[in-house]
Coordinates of C-alpha atoms in Angstrom, one line a residue:
M1 CA 17.1 -46.0 28.5
K2 CA 14.5 -48.2 29.5
K3 CA 15.5 -51.0 32.7
S4 CA 13.7 -53.9 32.5
R5 CA 12.7 -53.9 36.2
V6 CA 10.3 -56.6 36.2
L7 CA 11.9 -60.2 34.4
I8 CA 9.3 -60.6 31.5
A9 CA 7.5 -63.9 31.0
L10 CA 7.2 -64.1 27.4
V11 CA 5.7 -66.5 24.9
A12 CA 6.5 -68.8 22.0
A13 CA 9.2 -68.7 19.8
V14 CA 7.0 -68.5 16.4
A15 CA 8.8 -68.2 13.3
L16 CA 7.6 -64.6 11.8
T17 CA 7.1 -64.2 7.9
A18 CA 5.2 -61.5 8.2
S19 CA 5.0 -58.4 5.9
A20 CA 5.3 -54.6 6.5
C21 CA 4.2 -53.9 3.2
N22 CA 0.5 -53.2 2.8
A23 CA 0.1 -55.5 -0.3
N24 CA 1.0 -58.0 1.4
P25 CA -1.1 -60.3 3.6
T26 CA 0.2 -61.3 7.1
P27 CA 0.2 -65.1 7.7
G28 CA -2.5 -65.8 9.9
S29 CA -4.6 -62.3 9.9
G30 CA -7.2 -63.5 7.0
G31 CA -6.8 -62.3 4.3
T32 CA -4.4 -58.7 2.7
A33 CA -4.9 -55.5 4.6
T34 CA -7.3 -52.9 2.6
T35 CA -7.9 -49.4 3.3
G36 CA -10.5 -48.6 6.1
G37 CA -12.1 -49.3 9.1
T38 CA -12.2 -48.9 13.0
L39 CA -8.9 -50.5 14.3
H40 CA -8.9 -50.7 18.4
I41 CA -5.9 -50.7 20.3
L42 CA -5.9 -51.8 23.8
F43 CA -3.3 -50.5 26.5
D44 CA -3.8 -51.3 30.1
N45 CA -2.0 -47.1 30.8
P46 CA -4.7 -45.4 32.4
T47 CA -3.4 -42.4 30.3
L48 CA -0.8 -41.9 27.1
K49 CA 0.7 -39.0 27.2
E50 CA 0.2 -37.3 23.7
D51 CA 2.0 -34.5 24.3
P52 CA 5.9 -34.2 22.3
A53 CA 7.5 -32.6 25.5
K54 CA 5.8 -35.3 27.5
S55 CA 6.5 -39.1 25.7
Q56 CA 8.7 -41.3 26.7
S57 CA 7.2 -43.0 23.7
L58 CA 9.3 -44.9 21.1
A59 CA 9.0 -44.2 17.0
V60 CA 6.7 -46.4 16.4
S61 CA 4.2 -46.0 19.4
A62 CA 0.5 -44.3 19.2
I63 CA 2.0 -40.6 19.2
H64 CA 3.6 -41.0 16.1
L65 CA 0.2 -41.7 14.0
M66 CA -0.1 -38.1 15.2
I67 CA 3.0 -35.8 14.4
R68 CA 6.5 -36.6 12.3
S69 CA 9.6 -36.1 14.0
L70 CA 12.8 -35.0 11.6
T71 CA 13.8 -38.3 11.4
T72 CA 11.7 -41.8 12.2
W73 CA 12.5 -45.5 11.8
K74 CA 12.0 -47.9 9.0
T75 CA 11.5 -51.6 11.1
D76 CA 11.1 -54.8 9.3
P77 CA 10.3 -58.4 10.7
N78 CA 13.7 -59.7 10.2
K79 CA 16.5 -56.7 10.0
P80 CA 17.7 -53.8 12.6
P81 CA 15.6 -50.9 11.8
T82 CA 17.1 -47.7 10.2
V83 CA 16.6 -44.2 10.5
V84 CA 14.8 -42.5 7.5
P85 CA 13.9 -38.8 6.7
D86 CA 10.4 -38.1 8.7
L87 CA 9.8 -34.2 8.0
A88 CA 13.9 -34.0 7.2
T89 CA 14.5 -34.4 3.1
D90 CA 17.7 -36.1 5.1
T91 CA 19.1 -37.4 8.4
G92 CA 21.2 -35.3 8.9
T93 CA 23.9 -33.0 7.6
P94 CA 27.3 -33.4 10.2
S95 CA 29.6 -30.6 9.7
D96 CA 32.3 -29.2 12.6
G97 CA 33.8 -32.7 13.5
G98 CA 29.7 -33.9 14.4
K99 CA 28.8 -30.7 16.8
T100 CA 26.8 -28.9 14.3
W101 CA 23.5 -30.9 11.8
T102 CA 21.7 -29.3 9.6
Y103 CA 18.1 -30.5 8.9
H104 CA 16.0 -28.9 5.8
L105 CA 12.4 -29.7 6.2
K106 CA 10.2 -31.4 3.1
P107 CA 8.0 -28.5 1.2
G108 CA 4.5 -29.1 1.7
V109 CA 4.8 -30.4 4.9
L110 CA 1.4 -29.6 6.6
Y111 CA -0.8 -29.4 10.0
E112 CA -3.9 -30.5 10.0
D113 CA -5.4 -26.6 9.6
G114 CA -3.6 -27.1 6.2
S115 CA -0.5 -24.3 7.6
K116 CA 2.6 -25.2 6.9
I117 CA 5.2 -26.7 9.4
T118 CA 8.3 -24.2 9.7
S119 CA 11.6 -25.6 11.2
Q120 CA 10.6 -22.1 14.1
D121 CA 7.4 -24.3 15.3
V122 CA 10.4 -27.4 15.5
K123 CA 12.9 -25.2 17.9
Y124 CA 10.2 -24.1 19.5
S125 CA 9.0 -27.6 20.0
V126 CA 12.3 -28.8 21.2
E127 CA 12.4 -25.5 23.5
R128 CA 9.1 -26.0 25.6
T129 CA 11.0 -30.0 26.6
F130 CA 13.0 -28.0 28.8
A131 CA 10.3 -26.1 30.8
P132 CA 10.2 -27.3 34.0
Q133 CA 6.1 -28.0 33.1
L134 CA 6.8 -30.4 30.2
S135 CA 10.2 -32.1 31.4
E136 CA 8.7 -35.6 31.6
G137 CA 9.7 -36.4 27.9
L138 CA 13.0 -38.1 26.8
A139 CA 15.8 -36.1 28.1
Y140 CA 19.2 -36.9 26.0
H141 CA 19.2 -33.6 23.8
K142 CA 19.1 -31.3 26.6
T143 CA 23.0 -32.7 27.9
L144 CA 24.1 -32.3 24.1
L145 CA 22.4 -28.6 23.0
V146 CA 24.3 -26.2 23.7
G147 CA 23.6 -23.8 27.1
G148 CA 20.9 -26.8 27.4
E149 CA 22.1 -27.0 31.0
N150 CA 20.9 -23.6 32.5
Y151 CA 17.7 -23.2 29.9
K152 CA 14.6 -22.9 31.3
G153 CA 12.5 -22.9 28.8
P154 CA 10.8 -20.5 26.3
L155 CA 7.8 -19.9 28.7
T156 CA 10.4 -18.2 30.1
G157 CA 10.4 -15.5 27.5
Q158 CA 13.9 -17.1 26.3
D159 CA 15.4 -19.1 23.5
L160 CA 18.1 -21.4 23.0
P161 CA 20.6 -20.2 20.7
S162 CA 22.4 -23.8 20.4
I163 CA 19.2 -23.9 17.8
A164 CA 19.3 -22.0 15.1
T165 CA 16.1 -21.4 12.0
P166 CA 17.9 -19.7 9.4
D167 CA 15.1 -19.5 7.4
A168 CA 11.9 -21.2 8.2
S169 CA 12.8 -24.5 6.6
T170 CA 16.4 -25.3 7.8
I171 CA 17.1 -25.8 11.3
V172 CA 20.4 -26.3 12.7
F173 CA 21.9 -28.3 16.4
H174 CA 25.2 -27.4 17.9
L175 CA 26.1 -29.9 20.4
N176 CA 28.4 -29.3 23.3
K177 CA 30.5 -32.4 21.6
P178 CA 30.3 -34.7 18.4
Y179 CA 27.8 -37.2 18.5
G180 CA 27.3 -39.9 15.5
D181 CA 23.6 -40.7 17.2
W182 CA 21.9 -37.7 16.6
P183 CA 20.0 -38.1 13.5
W184 CA 18.0 -41.1 16.4
I185 CA 17.7 -38.2 18.8
V186 CA 15.5 -36.1 16.3
S187 CA 13.3 -39.2 15.5
M188 CA 12.3 -38.8 19.3
P189 CA 9.0 -37.0 20.2
A190 CA 10.4 -33.6 20.6
F191 CA 11.3 -33.4 17.6
T192 CA 7.9 -32.4 16.1
G193 CA 6.4 -28.9 14.7
V194 CA 4.4 -27.3 17.7
P195 CA 3.3 -23.4 17.0
K196 CA 4.0 -21.0 19.4
S197 CA 0.7 -19.8 18.5
K198 CA -1.1 -22.9 19.9
E199 CA 1.2 -23.3 23.5
D200 CA -1.2 -24.8 25.7
V201 CA 0.3 -26.8 29.3
V202 CA -2.3 -27.9 30.6
H203 CA -4.5 -29.6 27.6
Y204 CA -2.0 -29.9 24.8
Q205 CA -2.2 -33.0 24.9
D206 CA -5.1 -34.0 24.5
H207 CA -5.3 -32.5 20.9
P208 CA -1.6 -32.1 19.3
L209 CA -1.8 -30.5 16.3
A210 CA -1.0 -33.4 14.2
S211 CA 1.7 -33.5 11.0
G212 CA 0.6 -37.1 11.2
P213 CA -2.4 -38.8 9.5
Y214 CA -4.0 -39.0 11.7
K215 CA -5.6 -36.3 13.9
V216 CA -7.6 -36.0 17.1
Q217 CA -11.2 -36.5 17.5
S218 CA -11.8 -36.8 21.0
A219 CA -9.6 -37.1 24.0
Q220 CA -10.8 -39.0 27.4
Q221 CA -8.1 -39.5 29.5
G222 CA -8.0 -43.2 31.2
S223 CA -10.8 -44.1 28.9
K224 CA -10.0 -43.7 24.8
I225 CA -8.7 -41.4 22.3
V226 CA -10.6 -41.4 19.0
L227 CA -8.1 -40.6 16.2
V228 CA -9.4 -39.6 12.7
R229 CA -8.0 -38.8 9.6
N230 CA -5.8 -35.9 9.1
K231 CA -6.6 -34.4 5.5
Y232 CA -4.0 -32.8 4.7
W233 CA -1.1 -35.4 5.1
D234 CA 0.8 -36.1 2.1
Q235 CA 1.7 -40.0 1.8
K236 CA 3.9 -39.1 0.1
T237 CA 6.0 -37.4 2.1
D238 CA 6.4 -39.9 4.2
P239 CA 8.5 -43.1 4.3
V240 CA 6.6 -45.4 6.8
R241 CA 3.4 -45.1 7.7
T242 CA 0.7 -46.3 5.5
A243 CA -2.7 -45.6 7.2
L244 CA -4.8 -47.4 6.2
P245 CA -7.5 -47.9 8.9
D246 CA -10.3 -44.9 8.4
S247 CA -10.5 -44.4 12.3
I248 CA -7.9 -45.6 15.2
V249 CA -9.6 -46.2 19.1
L250 CA -7.0 -45.9 22.1
D251 CA -8.9 -48.2 24.6
M252 CA -6.8 -47.2 27.7
A253 CA -7.2 -48.5 31.7
L254 CA -8.0 -52.3 30.8
N255 CA -7.0 -54.7 32.7
G256 CA -4.1 -56.5 30.9
E257 CA -5.4 -60.3 31.8
V258 CA -8.6 -58.7 30.6
I259 CA -6.9 -57.4 27.3
N260 CA -5.1 -60.7 26.6
Q261 CA -7.9 -63.0 26.9
R262 CA -10.6 -60.8 24.9
I263 CA -8.4 -61.3 21.7
I264 CA -7.6 -64.7 22.4
A265 CA -11.7 -64.7 22.5
D266 CA -11.6 -62.8 18.9
Q267 CA -15.6 -62.0 19.2
G268 CA -17.3 -58.7 17.6
A269 CA -15.2 -55.2 17.6
D270 CA -11.9 -57.3 19.3
Q271 CA -11.0 -59.0 16.0
A272 CA -10.3 -55.7 14.7
A273 CA -8.2 -54.8 17.8
F274 CA -4.6 -55.9 19.5
S275 CA -2.8 -55.7 22.2
F276 CA -0.5 -53.6 23.5
V277 CA 0.2 -55.4 27.1
T278 CA 2.7 -58.5 26.9
L279 CA 1.2 -61.9 26.8
Q280 CA 1.7 -63.6 30.7
A281 CA 2.8 -66.5 31.2
A282 CA -0.1 -68.0 32.8
L283 CA -2.0 -67.7 29.4
A284 CA 0.5 -69.8 27.2
P285 CA -0.9 -72.8 27.6
K286 CA -4.3 -71.5 26.0
V287 CA -2.7 -69.7 23.3
L288 CA 0.3 -72.4 22.1
N289 CA -2.1 -75.0 22.1
N290 CA -4.9 -73.9 20.1
P291 CA -3.5 -73.0 16.8
Q292 CA -6.1 -70.3 15.5
V293 CA -5.1 -68.5 18.2
K294 CA -1.4 -69.3 18.4
A295 CA -1.2 -68.2 14.4
R296 CA -2.8 -64.5 15.8
L297 CA 1.2 -64.4 17.7
A298 CA 3.4 -62.3 17.4
V299 CA 7.1 -62.6 19.1
S300 CA 9.7 -60.2 19.3
P301 CA 13.6 -62.2 17.7
S302 CA 14.9 -60.9 20.4
G303 CA 14.4 -58.4 23.3
A304 CA 15.8 -56.8 26.3
L305 CA 19.0 -58.1 27.9
D306 CA 18.9 -59.9 31.2
Y307 CA 22.0 -59.5 33.0
L308 CA 23.9 -60.2 36.4
A309 CA 26.5 -56.6 37.0
L310 CA 29.6 -58.0 39.2
N311 CA 30.8 -55.5 41.5
T312 CA 34.1 -54.9 40.1
R313 CA 35.1 -52.7 42.5
K314 CA 34.5 -54.8 46.3
A315 CA 36.9 -57.8 47.4
P316 CA 36.5 -60.5 45.7
L317 CA 34.7 -59.5 42.8
N318 CA 37.8 -56.8 42.2
D319 CA 39.7 -59.3 40.9
V320 CA 39.2 -60.8 37.0
N321 CA 39.6 -63.9 37.1
V322 CA 37.2 -64.1 40.3
R323 CA 34.3 -62.3 37.9
K324 CA 35.4 -65.1 34.4
A325 CA 35.2 -68.1 37.0
I326 CA 31.1 -66.7 37.6
E327 CA 31.1 -66.1 34.0
Y328 CA 31.6 -69.7 33.7
A329 CA 29.7 -71.4 37.0
I330 CA 26.6 -69.8 35.7
D331 CA 24.4 -72.6 34.6
K332 CA 22.4 -70.6 32.3
N333 CA 19.8 -72.9 31.2
A334 CA 18.9 -73.0 34.8
V335 CA 18.3 -69.7 34.2
Q336 CA 16.4 -70.3 31.5
I337 CA 14.3 -72.6 32.9
A338 CA 13.5 -70.1 36.2
A339 CA 12.3 -66.9 34.3
G340 CA 10.0 -69.5 32.2
G341 CA 12.3 -71.8 29.5
P342 CA 13.3 -71.4 26.2
V343 CA 9.5 -70.5 25.3
I344 CA 8.8 -68.3 27.6
G345 CA 12.1 -66.7 28.9
G346 CA 14.0 -65.5 25.9
D347 CA 17.6 -66.9 24.6
I348 CA 20.1 -67.4 26.2
A349 CA 22.9 -64.4 25.5
S350 CA 26.7 -63.8 25.4
T351 CA 27.0 -60.3 24.8
L352 CA 26.0 -57.0 26.0
I353 CA 24.8 -55.9 22.5
E354 CA 21.2 -56.8 22.1
P355 CA 20.2 -59.0 18.7
G356 CA 18.4 -56.8 16.2
I357 CA 20.4 -53.6 17.6
S358 CA 23.4 -52.5 14.3
G359 CA 26.2 -53.4 16.3
Y360 CA 25.8 -56.6 17.3
Q361 CA 28.0 -59.2 17.0
K362 CA 27.2 -63.3 18.2
Y363 CA 29.9 -64.4 19.9
D364 CA 31.1 -66.0 23.6
L365 CA 34.5 -65.2 25.2
Y366 CA 33.3 -67.8 27.7
Q367 CA 32.2 -70.3 26.2
A368 CA 30.5 -73.2 27.9
P369 CA 28.0 -75.4 28.0
A370 CA 24.9 -74.1 28.9
S371 CA 24.9 -75.5 32.4
G372 CA 28.4 -74.1 33.0
D373 CA 31.7 -75.3 33.6
V374 CA 32.2 -75.5 37.2
A375 CA 36.0 -77.3 36.7
K376 CA 37.2 -74.4 34.7
A377 CA 35.3 -71.9 37.1
K378 CA 37.2 -73.8 40.0
A379 CA 40.7 -73.5 38.1
L380 CA 40.1 -69.4 38.5
L381 CA 39.4 -69.5 41.7
A382 CA 42.6 -70.9 42.3
T383 CA 44.7 -68.8 39.8
A384 CA 42.6 -66.0 41.9
K385 CA 43.7 -67.7 45.5
F386 CA 40.4 -67.2 46.5
N387 CA 39.1 -67.5 50.0
Q388 CA 36.0 -66.6 50.5
T389 CA 35.1 -65.6 54.5
A390 CA 31.7 -64.2 53.9
P391 CA 28.8 -65.0 50.9
L392 CA 28.5 -63.0 47.9
V393 CA 25.2 -60.5 48.3
L394 CA 22.4 -60.8 45.6
I395 CA 20.1 -57.9 45.6
S396 CA 17.1 -58.4 42.9
Q397 CA 14.2 -57.4 43.1
N398 CA 11.4 -59.2 45.1
D399 CA 9.0 -60.6 42.3
S400 CA 8.4 -64.5 41.9
L401 CA 10.6 -64.5 38.3
H402 CA 14.0 -62.4 39.7
V403 CA 13.4 -64.5 43.3
A404 CA 13.3 -67.8 41.3
V405 CA 16.4 -67.0 38.3
S406 CA 18.1 -65.7 41.8
Q407 CA 18.4 -68.8 42.7
A408 CA 19.5 -70.9 39.9
I409 CA 22.4 -68.4 40.0
Q410 CA 22.9 -69.2 43.4
A411 CA 22.5 -72.9 42.9
S412 CA 25.2 -72.9 40.7
L413 CA 28.1 -70.7 42.1
Q414 CA 27.4 -73.2 45.0
K415 CA 28.9 -75.9 42.9
A416 CA 32.1 -73.9 42.2
G417 CA 32.3 -73.1 45.5
I418 CA 30.9 -69.4 45.9
K419 CA 28.8 -69.1 48.6
V420 CA 25.6 -66.3 48.1
T421 CA 23.4 -65.2 49.8
L422 CA 20.2 -63.6 47.8
K423 CA 18.6 -59.9 49.4
P424 CA 15.2 -59.9 47.6
E425 CA 14.6 -56.0 47.2
D426 CA 11.1 -53.9 47.0
D427 CA 11.5 -52.5 43.4
D428 CA 12.7 -48.8 45.1
S429 CA 15.0 -50.1 47.4
W430 CA 16.3 -51.8 45.0
Q431 CA 16.4 -49.5 42.5
A432 CA 18.5 -46.9 45.2
D433 CA 21.4 -49.7 46.2
S434 CA 22.0 -49.9 42.4
T435 CA 22.3 -46.9 41.4
G436 CA 22.3 -44.5 44.4
G437 CA 26.2 -44.7 44.6
K438 CA 26.6 -46.9 47.6
P439 CA 27.0 -50.5 46.2
N440 CA 26.4 -52.4 49.9
Y441 CA 26.1 -55.2 46.9
D442 CA 28.7 -58.3 45.8
L443 CA 26.1 -59.2 42.9
S444 CA 23.0 -57.6 40.8
L445 CA 20.4 -58.8 39.0
S446 CA 18.7 -56.4 36.1
G447 CA 17.4 -55.7 33.0
W448 CA 18.3 -53.5 30.0
L449 CA 16.1 -52.4 26.8
P450 CA 18.0 -49.2 24.9
D451 CA 15.7 -46.1 24.0
F452 CA 16.6 -46.0 20.5
P453 CA 18.4 -48.7 18.5
S454 CA 21.9 -48.1 18.5
A455 CA 24.6 -49.8 20.5
Q456 CA 26.0 -47.0 22.0
G457 CA 22.8 -47.3 24.6
S458 CA 23.6 -51.0 25.1
I459 CA 27.3 -49.9 26.0
Q460 CA 27.7 -46.5 27.5
P461 CA 25.2 -46.7 30.0
L462 CA 26.2 -50.0 31.6
I463 CA 30.1 -49.4 31.6
G464 CA 31.0 -45.5 31.7
T465 CA 32.8 -44.4 34.1
S466 CA 30.3 -41.7 34.2
E467 CA 27.2 -43.4 35.1
I468 CA 28.7 -44.5 38.2
G469 CA 26.2 -43.6 41.2
N470 CA 23.8 -40.6 41.1
G471 CA 21.0 -42.3 39.2
G472 CA 23.6 -44.0 36.8
F473 CA 23.4 -47.6 35.4
N474 CA 26.9 -49.0 36.0
I475 CA 25.9 -50.8 38.9
S476 CA 29.1 -53.2 38.0
Q477 CA 31.3 -49.5 39.1
Y478 CA 33.0 -50.7 35.9
S479 CA 36.0 -48.2 35.4
N480 CA 38.6 -48.5 32.6
A481 CA 40.3 -45.5 30.4
Q482 CA 41.0 -47.2 27.7
V483 CA 37.3 -48.0 27.5
D484 CA 35.7 -44.7 28.4
A485 CA 38.3 -43.4 25.0
A486 CA 36.7 -46.3 22.5
I487 CA 33.1 -44.9 23.8
A488 CA 33.9 -41.3 23.4
A489 CA 35.5 -42.6 19.7
A490 CA 32.2 -44.4 19.0
T491 CA 30.2 -41.8 20.4
S492 CA 31.7 -39.2 18.1
Q493 CA 31.5 -41.6 14.6
T494 CA 29.5 -39.5 12.6
D495 CA 29.7 -42.5 10.0
L496 CA 26.9 -45.0 11.8
T497 CA 27.9 -48.1 9.5
K498 CA 31.9 -47.1 11.2
A499 CA 30.1 -46.8 14.6
A500 CA 28.5 -49.5 14.8
A501 CA 32.0 -51.5 13.7
Q502 CA 33.3 -49.9 16.8
W503 CA 30.5 -50.3 19.1
G504 CA 31.0 -54.4 18.2
A505 CA 34.8 -54.1 19.3
L506 CA 33.8 -52.4 22.5
D507 CA 31.4 -55.1 23.4
Q508 CA 34.3 -57.6 23.1
Q509 CA 37.0 -55.4 24.7
V510 CA 34.6 -54.6 27.6
M511 CA 33.6 -58.6 28.0
Q512 CA 37.0 -59.5 28.3
D513 CA 37.1 -57.7 31.9
A514 CA 33.7 -59.7 32.8
P515 CA 31.9 -56.9 34.9
I516 CA 28.8 -58.5 33.7
V517 CA 27.2 -62.1 32.9
P518 CA 24.7 -61.9 30.1
L519 CA 21.9 -64.4 31.3
F520 CA 19.4 -64.1 28.7
Y521 CA 18.0 -62.0 25.7
A522 CA 14.2 -61.8 27.1
K523 CA 11.4 -61.6 24.2
N524 CA 8.0 -60.0 24.0
A525 CA 4.6 -61.6 22.5
F526 CA 1.6 -59.7 21.1
L527 CA -1.4 -60.8 20.3
R528 CA -3.8 -59.7 18.0
G529 CA -7.5 -60.1 16.4
S530 CA -8.0 -62.2 13.1
K531 CA -8.9 -59.2 11.0
V532 CA -5.6 -57.2 12.0
T533 CA -2.6 -57.4 10.0
N534 CA 0.9 -56.5 8.9
F535 CA 1.2 -57.1 12.2
Y536 CA 4.7 -58.2 13.4
L537 CA 7.4 -57.0 15.8
P538 CA 10.5 -56.7 14.7
P539 CA 14.3 -57.8 16.4
Y540 CA 14.0 -54.1 18.1
P541 CA 12.4 -52.8 20.0
P542 CA 10.4 -55.8 20.5
Y543 CA 6.9 -53.9 20.4
P544 CA 4.6 -54.2 17.5
S545 CA 5.3 -51.1 14.9
V546 CA 1.0 -49.4 15.6
L547 CA 2.2 -47.3 11.9
T548 CA 1.8 -50.0 9.6
V549 CA -0.8 -51.9 11.5
G550 CA -4.4 -52.4 9.0
L551 CA -7.4 -54.8 8.8
T552 CA -8.1 -57.2 6.6
G553 CA -11.9 -57.0 4.3
K554 CA -12.8 -60.3 5.5

């Protein structure tokens, strides 16, 4: 899961009406997307991990220009993403109550050398993620596959029997528990094809064998990776990628502010480029006050949940009425302003599930003015017979945004008669104090964005009993047997529509106990050059999809 360790300063609630369809122009793009040209994507990261075993990239990221997984995500500017088949013929057939998942590969899907992608290649790709040398990638499958806890990867000469390949086009996964979100899991980079004969632990990431529309022409980590067309990719088998540019250059190790300054200037090759660095708040006036530049700004409808965790195991916060008093007392308007205001901060939040995630239901159990309800908070404190002997300790990261938000929370609670001491910490100290199992705090300021668009990722990591301590992110120390049972039921539901309804109900069930104060849904904002089209940020994830971007002919 993505921890929002730094509150992201974001820009401009700009209405997005861009279409992902390559037949329609994106407003401000300069025209309709055409086939051809060289697209540049500008990164501040010094390296890009293009080995699928090492990658933590989402399904809309650059690695998926080169590789295809069993499933992928279909995004839309205005709707939550859906999971769709990619290498596979469907999103998976569950059996054994959701503990077994079967996939069949589409006929005619090929690598860049013209060879056929087989189920054995997919099995090997997943197995190699268990090797200690290749263990940096997303790891959800490692705890779900039977025997995964003891498996050390294929480089030892061993295979993982819980991944079966009865023939060259069929692959079957045996899980240790029912898991309805498995179709999302197999959209991750590991679930591509890697032929065993192509294994190169050190250099595979420089040239992964392409199954997507582009292959690596050259790779200089720390500088740039150049992608050119893979002639063996067949668009008829691909439901998502449009493969409009002839080539794509991934420019790395650039200064983030310089990147955005270049896109604002919109000169030369930068007209055919977009920034993969969120626009900095300091540059917001330069963008918002120039209509031509503002037209090239894409803003996510929603984003990570920034929230205040209440330590439910420590007095006085072990009293639900004290926690509810805090829910009412916090001036979310002041918090929003401290984070940059409604334009560069985000929308005020009241739920655990982020907008854009299936299962999100708009509700607010603690209805109050945006500035809070001090009278209601004081009444609840009186019911709890609240008698504070020492200030509550609020820990946060020590950057200016977290400190500003913490100060707004401190002032809010002071009005209700709750004293708070602020304890800003460096990132490592905050991480250790929040997740290390020794919670010497009362309140912790944090943020969260799931790695895949399921409400399971919005709720279970934050409130499941199993996520307390040992690096887990249940920093509220919240434990409720009924909630844990409901989590297990929703997790095992293989009908994603039914699962979404269960997660939505769970959201409200948890908030009745008030272990978390949702503060705001932080937004992301990215700039593109004037020749870039089909560029938008969906409700989730709050990042541009590189799979559909093209260039205008003008």
